[in-house]
Short mmCIF file of C-alpha atoms in Angstrom, two decimals:
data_model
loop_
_atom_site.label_atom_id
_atom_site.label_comp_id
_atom_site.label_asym_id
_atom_site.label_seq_id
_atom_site.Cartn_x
_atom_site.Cartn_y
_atom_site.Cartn_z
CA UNK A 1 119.36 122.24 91.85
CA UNK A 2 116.41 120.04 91.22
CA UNK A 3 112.91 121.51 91.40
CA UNK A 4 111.22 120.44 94.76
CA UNK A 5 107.86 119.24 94.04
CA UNK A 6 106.14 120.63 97.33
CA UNK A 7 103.23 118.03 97.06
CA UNK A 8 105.28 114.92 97.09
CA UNK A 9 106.61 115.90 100.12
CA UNK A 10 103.13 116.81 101.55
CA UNK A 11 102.53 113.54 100.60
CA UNK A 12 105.18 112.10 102.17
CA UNK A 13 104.87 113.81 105.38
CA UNK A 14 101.28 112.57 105.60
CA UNK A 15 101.92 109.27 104.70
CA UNK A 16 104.41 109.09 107.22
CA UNK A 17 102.15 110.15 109.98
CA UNK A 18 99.69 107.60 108.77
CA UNK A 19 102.25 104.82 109.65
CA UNK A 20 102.72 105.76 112.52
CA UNK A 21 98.95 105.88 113.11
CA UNK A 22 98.55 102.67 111.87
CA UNK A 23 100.98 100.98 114.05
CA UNK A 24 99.66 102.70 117.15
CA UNK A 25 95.90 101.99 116.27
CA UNK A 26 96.91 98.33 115.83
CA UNK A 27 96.33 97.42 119.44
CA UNK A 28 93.08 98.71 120.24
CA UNK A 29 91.85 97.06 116.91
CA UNK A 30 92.84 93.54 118.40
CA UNK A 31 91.90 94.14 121.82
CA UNK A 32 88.68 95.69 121.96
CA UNK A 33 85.41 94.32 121.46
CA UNK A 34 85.31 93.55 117.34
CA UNK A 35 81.12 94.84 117.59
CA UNK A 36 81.37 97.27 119.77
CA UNK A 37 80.99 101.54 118.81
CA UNK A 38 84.89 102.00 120.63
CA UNK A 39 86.19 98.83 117.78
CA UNK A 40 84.48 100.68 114.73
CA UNK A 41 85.76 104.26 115.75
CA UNK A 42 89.40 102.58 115.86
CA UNK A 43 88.96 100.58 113.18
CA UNK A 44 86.83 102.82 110.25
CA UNK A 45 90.39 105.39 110.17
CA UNK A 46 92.70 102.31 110.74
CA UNK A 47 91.43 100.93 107.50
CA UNK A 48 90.44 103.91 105.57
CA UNK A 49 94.32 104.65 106.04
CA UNK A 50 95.86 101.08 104.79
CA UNK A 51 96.48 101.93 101.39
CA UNK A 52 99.63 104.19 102.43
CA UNK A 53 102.40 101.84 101.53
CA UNK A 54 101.38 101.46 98.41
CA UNK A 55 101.05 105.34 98.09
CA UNK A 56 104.94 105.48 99.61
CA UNK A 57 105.42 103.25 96.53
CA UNK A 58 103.94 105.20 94.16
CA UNK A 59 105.92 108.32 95.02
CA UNK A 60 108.87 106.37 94.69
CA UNK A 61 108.26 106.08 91.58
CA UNK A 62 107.59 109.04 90.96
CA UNK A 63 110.56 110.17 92.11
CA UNK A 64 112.57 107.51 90.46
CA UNK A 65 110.66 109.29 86.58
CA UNK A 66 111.44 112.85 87.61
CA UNK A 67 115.04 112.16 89.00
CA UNK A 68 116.67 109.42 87.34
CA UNK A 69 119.67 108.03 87.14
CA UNK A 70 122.54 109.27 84.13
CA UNK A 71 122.72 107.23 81.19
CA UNK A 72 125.64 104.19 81.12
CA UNK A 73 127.41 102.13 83.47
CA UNK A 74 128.86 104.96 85.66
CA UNK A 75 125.73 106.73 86.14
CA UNK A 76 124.19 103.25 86.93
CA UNK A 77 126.77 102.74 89.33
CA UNK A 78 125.96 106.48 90.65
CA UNK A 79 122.52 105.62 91.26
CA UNK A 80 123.15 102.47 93.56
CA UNK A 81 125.87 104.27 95.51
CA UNK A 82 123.18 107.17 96.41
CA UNK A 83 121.01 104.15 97.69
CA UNK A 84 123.55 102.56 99.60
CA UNK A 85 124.17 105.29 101.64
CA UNK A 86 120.59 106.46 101.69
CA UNK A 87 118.68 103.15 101.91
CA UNK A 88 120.27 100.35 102.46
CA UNK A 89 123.09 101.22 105.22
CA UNK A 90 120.29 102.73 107.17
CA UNK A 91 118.14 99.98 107.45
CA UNK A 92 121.12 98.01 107.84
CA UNK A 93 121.67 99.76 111.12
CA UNK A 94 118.00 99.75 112.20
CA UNK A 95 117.91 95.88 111.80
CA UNK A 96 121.03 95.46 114.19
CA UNK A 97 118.99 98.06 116.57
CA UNK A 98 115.64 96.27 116.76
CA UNK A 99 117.37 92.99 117.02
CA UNK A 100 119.47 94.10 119.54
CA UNK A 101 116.14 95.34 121.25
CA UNK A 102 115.01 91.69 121.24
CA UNK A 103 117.97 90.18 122.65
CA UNK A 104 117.70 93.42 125.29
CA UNK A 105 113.88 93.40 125.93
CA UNK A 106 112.56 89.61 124.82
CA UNK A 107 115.45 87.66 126.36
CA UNK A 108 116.26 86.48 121.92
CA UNK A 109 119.76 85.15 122.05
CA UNK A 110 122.38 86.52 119.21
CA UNK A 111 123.14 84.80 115.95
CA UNK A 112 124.53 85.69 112.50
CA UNK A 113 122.08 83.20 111.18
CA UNK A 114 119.35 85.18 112.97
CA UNK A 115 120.42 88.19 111.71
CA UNK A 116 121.26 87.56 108.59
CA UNK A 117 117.35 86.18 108.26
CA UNK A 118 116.19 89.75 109.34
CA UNK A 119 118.38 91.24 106.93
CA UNK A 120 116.69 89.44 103.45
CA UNK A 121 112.96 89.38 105.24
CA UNK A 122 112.93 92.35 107.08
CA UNK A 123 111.36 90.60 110.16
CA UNK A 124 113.23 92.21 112.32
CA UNK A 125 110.54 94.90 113.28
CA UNK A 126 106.93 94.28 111.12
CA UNK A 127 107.41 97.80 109.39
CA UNK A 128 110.95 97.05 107.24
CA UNK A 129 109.35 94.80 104.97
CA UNK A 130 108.61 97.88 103.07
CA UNK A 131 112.78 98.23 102.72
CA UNK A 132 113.00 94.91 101.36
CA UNK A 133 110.59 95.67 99.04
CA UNK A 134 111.84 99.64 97.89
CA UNK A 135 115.64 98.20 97.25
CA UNK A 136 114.19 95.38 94.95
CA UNK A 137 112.87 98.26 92.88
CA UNK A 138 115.91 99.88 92.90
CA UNK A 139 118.29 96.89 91.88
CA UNK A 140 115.79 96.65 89.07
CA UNK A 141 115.98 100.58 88.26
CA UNK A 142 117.64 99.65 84.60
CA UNK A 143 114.54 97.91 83.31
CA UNK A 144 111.87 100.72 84.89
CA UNK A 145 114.28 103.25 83.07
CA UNK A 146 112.96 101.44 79.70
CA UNK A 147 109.73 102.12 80.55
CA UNK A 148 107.94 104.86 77.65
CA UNK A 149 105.45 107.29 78.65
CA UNK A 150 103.86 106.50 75.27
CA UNK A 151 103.57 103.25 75.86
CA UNK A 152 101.28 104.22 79.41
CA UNK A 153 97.91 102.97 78.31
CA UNK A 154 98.90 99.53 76.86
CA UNK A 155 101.58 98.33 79.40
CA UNK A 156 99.62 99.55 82.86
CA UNK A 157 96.33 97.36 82.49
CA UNK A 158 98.81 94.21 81.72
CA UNK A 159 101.07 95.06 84.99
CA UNK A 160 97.89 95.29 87.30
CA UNK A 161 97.01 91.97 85.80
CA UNK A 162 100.05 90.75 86.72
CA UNK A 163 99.78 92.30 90.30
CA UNK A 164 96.66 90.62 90.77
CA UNK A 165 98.24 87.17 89.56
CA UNK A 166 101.26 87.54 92.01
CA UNK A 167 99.87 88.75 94.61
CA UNK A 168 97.28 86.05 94.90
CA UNK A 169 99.17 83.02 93.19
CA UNK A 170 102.73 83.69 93.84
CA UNK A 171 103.47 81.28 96.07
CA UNK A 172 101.68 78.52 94.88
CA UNK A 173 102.84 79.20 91.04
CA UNK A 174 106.51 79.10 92.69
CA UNK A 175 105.73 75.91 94.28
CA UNK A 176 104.59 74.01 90.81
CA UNK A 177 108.54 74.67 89.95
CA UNK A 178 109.88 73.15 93.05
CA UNK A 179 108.24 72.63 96.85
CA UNK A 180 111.47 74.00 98.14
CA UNK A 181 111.16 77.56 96.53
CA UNK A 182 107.62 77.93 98.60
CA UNK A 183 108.20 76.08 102.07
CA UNK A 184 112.38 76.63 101.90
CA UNK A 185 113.05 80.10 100.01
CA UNK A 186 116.37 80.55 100.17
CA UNK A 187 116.85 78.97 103.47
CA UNK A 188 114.67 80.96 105.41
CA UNK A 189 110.95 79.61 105.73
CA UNK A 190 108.15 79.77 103.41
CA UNK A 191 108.15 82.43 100.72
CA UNK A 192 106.72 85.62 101.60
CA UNK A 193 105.06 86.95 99.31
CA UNK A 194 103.96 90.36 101.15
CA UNK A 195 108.21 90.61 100.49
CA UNK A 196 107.49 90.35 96.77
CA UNK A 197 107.71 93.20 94.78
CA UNK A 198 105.32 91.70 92.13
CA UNK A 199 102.57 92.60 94.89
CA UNK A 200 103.25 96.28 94.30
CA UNK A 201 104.27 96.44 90.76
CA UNK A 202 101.48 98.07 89.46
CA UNK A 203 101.61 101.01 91.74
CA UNK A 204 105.49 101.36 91.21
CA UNK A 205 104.80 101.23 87.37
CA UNK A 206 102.15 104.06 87.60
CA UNK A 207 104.38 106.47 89.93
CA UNK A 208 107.16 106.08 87.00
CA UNK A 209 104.60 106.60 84.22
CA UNK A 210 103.29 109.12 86.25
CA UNK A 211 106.39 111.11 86.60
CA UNK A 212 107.60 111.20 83.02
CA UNK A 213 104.17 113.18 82.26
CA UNK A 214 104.59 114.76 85.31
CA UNK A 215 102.99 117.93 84.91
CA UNK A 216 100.44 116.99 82.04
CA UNK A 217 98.94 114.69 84.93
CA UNK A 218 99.16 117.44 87.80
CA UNK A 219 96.97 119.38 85.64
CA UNK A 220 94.46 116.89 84.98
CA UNK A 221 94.03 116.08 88.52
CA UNK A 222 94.14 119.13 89.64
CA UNK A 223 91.37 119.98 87.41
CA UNK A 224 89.60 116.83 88.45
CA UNK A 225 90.22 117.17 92.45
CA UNK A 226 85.91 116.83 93.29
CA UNK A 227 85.35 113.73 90.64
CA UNK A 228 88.45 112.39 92.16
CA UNK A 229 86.79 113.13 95.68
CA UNK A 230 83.76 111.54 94.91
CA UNK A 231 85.57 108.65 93.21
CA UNK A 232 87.54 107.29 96.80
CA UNK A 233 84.41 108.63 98.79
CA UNK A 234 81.92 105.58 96.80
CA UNK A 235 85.64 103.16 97.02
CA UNK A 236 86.27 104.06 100.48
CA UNK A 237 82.60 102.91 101.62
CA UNK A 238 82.26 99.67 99.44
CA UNK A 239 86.24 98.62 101.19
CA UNK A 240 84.45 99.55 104.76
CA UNK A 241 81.28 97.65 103.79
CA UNK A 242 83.39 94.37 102.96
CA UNK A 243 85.81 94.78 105.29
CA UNK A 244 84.11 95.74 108.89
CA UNK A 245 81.53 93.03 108.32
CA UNK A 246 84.40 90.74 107.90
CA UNK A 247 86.38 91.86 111.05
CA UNK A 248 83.21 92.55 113.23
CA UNK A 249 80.75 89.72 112.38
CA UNK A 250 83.11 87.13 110.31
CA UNK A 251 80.55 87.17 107.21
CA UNK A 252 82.07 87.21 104.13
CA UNK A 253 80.17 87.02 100.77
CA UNK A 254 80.34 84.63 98.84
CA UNK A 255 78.62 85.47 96.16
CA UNK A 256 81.15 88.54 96.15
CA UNK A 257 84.81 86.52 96.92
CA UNK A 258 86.38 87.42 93.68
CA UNK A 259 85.41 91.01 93.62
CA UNK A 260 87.16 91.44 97.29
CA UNK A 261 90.81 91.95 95.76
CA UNK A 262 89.57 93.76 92.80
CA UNK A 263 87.94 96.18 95.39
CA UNK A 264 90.50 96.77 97.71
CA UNK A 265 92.74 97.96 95.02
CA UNK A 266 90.39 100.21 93.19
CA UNK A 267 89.64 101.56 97.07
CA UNK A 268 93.72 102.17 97.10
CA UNK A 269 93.85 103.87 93.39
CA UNK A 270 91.29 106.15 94.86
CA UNK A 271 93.56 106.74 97.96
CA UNK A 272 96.50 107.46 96.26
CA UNK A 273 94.08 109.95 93.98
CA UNK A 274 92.06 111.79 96.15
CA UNK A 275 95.93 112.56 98.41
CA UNK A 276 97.49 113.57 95.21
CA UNK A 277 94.63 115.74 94.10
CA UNK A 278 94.35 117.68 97.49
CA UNK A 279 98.35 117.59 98.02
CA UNK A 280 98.08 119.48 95.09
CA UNK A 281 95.10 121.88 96.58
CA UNK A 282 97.14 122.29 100.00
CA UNK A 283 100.65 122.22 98.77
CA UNK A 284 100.63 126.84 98.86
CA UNK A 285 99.64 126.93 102.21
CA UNK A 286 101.78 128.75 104.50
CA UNK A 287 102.78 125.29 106.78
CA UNK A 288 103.87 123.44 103.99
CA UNK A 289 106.48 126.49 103.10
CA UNK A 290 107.99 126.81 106.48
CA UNK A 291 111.46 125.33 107.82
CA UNK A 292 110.04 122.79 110.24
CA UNK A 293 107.98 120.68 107.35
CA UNK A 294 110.99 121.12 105.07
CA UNK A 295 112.95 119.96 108.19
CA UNK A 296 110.36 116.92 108.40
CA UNK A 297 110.08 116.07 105.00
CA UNK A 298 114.15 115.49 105.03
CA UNK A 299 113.97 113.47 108.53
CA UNK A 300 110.75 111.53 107.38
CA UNK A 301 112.75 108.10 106.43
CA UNK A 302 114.35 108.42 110.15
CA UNK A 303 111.05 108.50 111.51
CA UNK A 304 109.78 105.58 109.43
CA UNK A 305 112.36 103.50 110.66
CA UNK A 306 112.46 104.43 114.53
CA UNK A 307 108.96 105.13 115.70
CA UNK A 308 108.44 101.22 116.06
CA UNK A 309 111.34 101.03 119.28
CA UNK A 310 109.44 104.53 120.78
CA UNK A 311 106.20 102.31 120.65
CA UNK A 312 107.48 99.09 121.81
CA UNK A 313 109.39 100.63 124.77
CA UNK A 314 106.82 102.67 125.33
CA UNK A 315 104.43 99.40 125.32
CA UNK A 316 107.33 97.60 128.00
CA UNK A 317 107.56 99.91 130.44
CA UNK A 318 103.68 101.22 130.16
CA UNK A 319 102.75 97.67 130.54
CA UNK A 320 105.08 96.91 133.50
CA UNK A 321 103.99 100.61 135.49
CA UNK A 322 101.01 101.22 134.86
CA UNK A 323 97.36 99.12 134.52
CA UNK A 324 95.46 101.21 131.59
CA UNK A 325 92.67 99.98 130.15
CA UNK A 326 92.67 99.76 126.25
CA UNK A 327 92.03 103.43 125.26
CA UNK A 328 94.01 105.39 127.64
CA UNK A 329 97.08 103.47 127.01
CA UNK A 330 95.98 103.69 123.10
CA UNK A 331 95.87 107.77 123.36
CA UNK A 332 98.70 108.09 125.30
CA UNK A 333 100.99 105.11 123.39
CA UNK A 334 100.04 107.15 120.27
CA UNK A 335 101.16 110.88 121.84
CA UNK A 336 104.55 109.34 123.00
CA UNK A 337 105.07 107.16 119.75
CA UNK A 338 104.37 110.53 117.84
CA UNK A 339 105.87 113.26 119.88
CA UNK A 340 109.24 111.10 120.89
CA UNK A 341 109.87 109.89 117.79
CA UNK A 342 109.15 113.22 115.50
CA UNK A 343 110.76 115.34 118.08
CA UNK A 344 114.14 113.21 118.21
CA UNK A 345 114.64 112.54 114.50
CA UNK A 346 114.33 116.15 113.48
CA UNK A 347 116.60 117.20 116.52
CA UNK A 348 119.43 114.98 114.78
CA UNK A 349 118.41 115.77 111.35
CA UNK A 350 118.98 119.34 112.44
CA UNK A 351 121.95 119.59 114.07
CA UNK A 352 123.72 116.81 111.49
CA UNK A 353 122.66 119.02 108.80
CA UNK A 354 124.46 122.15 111.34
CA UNK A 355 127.44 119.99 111.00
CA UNK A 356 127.32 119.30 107.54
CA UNK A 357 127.35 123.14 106.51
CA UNK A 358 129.94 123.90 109.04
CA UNK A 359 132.30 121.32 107.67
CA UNK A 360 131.40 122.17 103.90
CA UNK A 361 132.05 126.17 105.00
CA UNK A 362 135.71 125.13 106.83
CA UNK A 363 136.50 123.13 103.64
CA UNK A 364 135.46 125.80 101.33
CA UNK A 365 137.67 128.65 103.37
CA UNK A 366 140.62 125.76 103.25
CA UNK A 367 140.70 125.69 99.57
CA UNK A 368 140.12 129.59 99.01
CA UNK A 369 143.45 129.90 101.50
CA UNK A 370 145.18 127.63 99.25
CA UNK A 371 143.99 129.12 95.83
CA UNK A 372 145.25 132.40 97.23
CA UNK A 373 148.61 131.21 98.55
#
């Protein structure tokens, strides 16, 4: 049985519930008045909170360290069966249900071209590009298994370099080869490079460094937790310096351009930190040991994937029934979005996992009958 590390999961859980914040929080951001006190108290927690895919990355990795995959062909082969089933034949499903939605709700007519396109960008619904981007990491699990904890120090500063290259230049380096691989990739548009995983890399990198000195690094943090504090507090207000003069006023340094990107990552480092560090502080309280988290935890890739059809339907019918002005609808698109969603996932994830024991209990008392026979 393999050790549960209680504050991944509180991690995870949060992280969760800060994508669904995010997506919810989206529409008063656009639709209120950018100087206004209402557009700041929307927007201050909607960007404070836009590090979390990177932190789902970085967990990922984590995970990938402290779990991975056996040794050889066959344990390779092990590995990307686990993520078919788990990954990629869920989101597989989810892509024919949101396009389906379209065709349903937005009058799109059906084609396997269409589709197809939605399965390799993840357009489909503005949240599964984050699939797209997990299952590249996991085709290229071999090489990350390579990776020596030793080795840490040297190999991390070059793959945030390299982050920082992609993620700016990508596209443009891609098109020096040929015009075709940035304005045609692969058939289907201009390359996205948001789709990429060489915009994440660093982040996966440190999760898998991070979990082969697992517990070496829980202590230092843990040790570390008000630095740590302090650290995102000073990031956290030079990202929301930058970026609310940006979205409010439209003034952007110049004197300060190249320092933007270097910013916003060191603001997300600090994110990823300071939720580690107080994981770790929280992870003995009484919630975080009861049924419904564990329940949540288990159902929290479910609710990743569905909460974006609660919201939209919500948004359909809300806007067709009702005339709300910006906040009400906000509050109330973000209590149905939340509640619905949550509630429904962990209904199916419990009563599947009902199933799942009743049929593993028949097939054990099968087997005993026979042995005894």
């Amino acid at each position: 049985m393999k050790e549960r590390k209680t504050e991944l999961s509180v991690m995870n859980v949060f992280f969760c519930l800060l994508v669904i914040f995010i997506h919810t929080t989206s529409a008063p951001v656009a639709q209120l008045m950018k100087t206004s006190w209402q557009s700041a108290a929307v927007f201050i927690p909607w960007k404070l909170v836009s590090f979390v895919v990177y932190g789902f990355l970085f967990i990922g990795g984590v995970r990938f360290a402290l779990h991975p995959s056996e040794l050889g062909i066959k344990g390779t082969l092990r590995f990307y069966r686990k993520k078919l089933f788990r990954i990629l034949i869920p989101y597989i499903i989810w892509v024919v249900v949101y396009y389906l939605w379209l065709i349903i709700y937005m009058d799109y007519s059906f084609s396997f071209g269409k589709l197809l396109e939605f399965f390799v960008t993840g357009t489909a619904a503005s949240h599964l590009y984050f699939i797209v981007i997990i299952l590249q990491f996991f085709i290229l699990a071999p090489l990350f298994r390579r990776l020596r904890p030793e080795r840490a120090a040297a190999v991390l500063p070059i793959l945030l370099l390299i982050t920082f290259i992609c993620e700016a230049s990508l596209p443009e380096l891609l098109g020096k080869i040929t015009p075709a691989l940035k304005y045609n990739f692969l058939g289907y548009g201009e390359f996205r490079n948001d789709r990429a995983f060489t915009s994440y890399l660093f982040y996966w990198a440190a999760g898998v460094y991070t979990g082969f000195a697992y517990d070496k690094v829980r202590e230092k943090i843990a040790k570390n937790r008000i630095p740590i504090t302090v650290f995102w507090a000073v990031a956290a207000c030079a990202e929301l310096f930058f970026q609310y003069r940006l979205f409010a006023y439209g003034v952007m340094y110049s004197d300060w351009t190249g320092f933007y990107s270097p910013l916003h990552h060191l603001f997300i480092c600090a994110s990823i930190l300071a939720a580690f560090t107080w994981a770790l502080k929280l992870k003995d309280a009484p919630l975080f040991r009861t049924n419904f988290f564990t329940l949540f935890d288990r159902c929290s890739f479910s609710v990743y994937l569905a909460h974006l059809l609660v919201m939209r339907t919500f948004d359909y019918y809300a806007e067709m029934w009702w005339d709300l002005s910006v906040l009400p609808s906000y509050l109330l698109r973000m209590a149905v979005t939340f509640t619905v969603t949550v509630a429904c996932c962990m209904a199916v994830a419990f009563f599947s996992g009902k199933i799942r024991k009743k049929l593993s209990e028949n097939k054990s008392k099968k087997v005993k009958k026979v042995i005894d026979t």
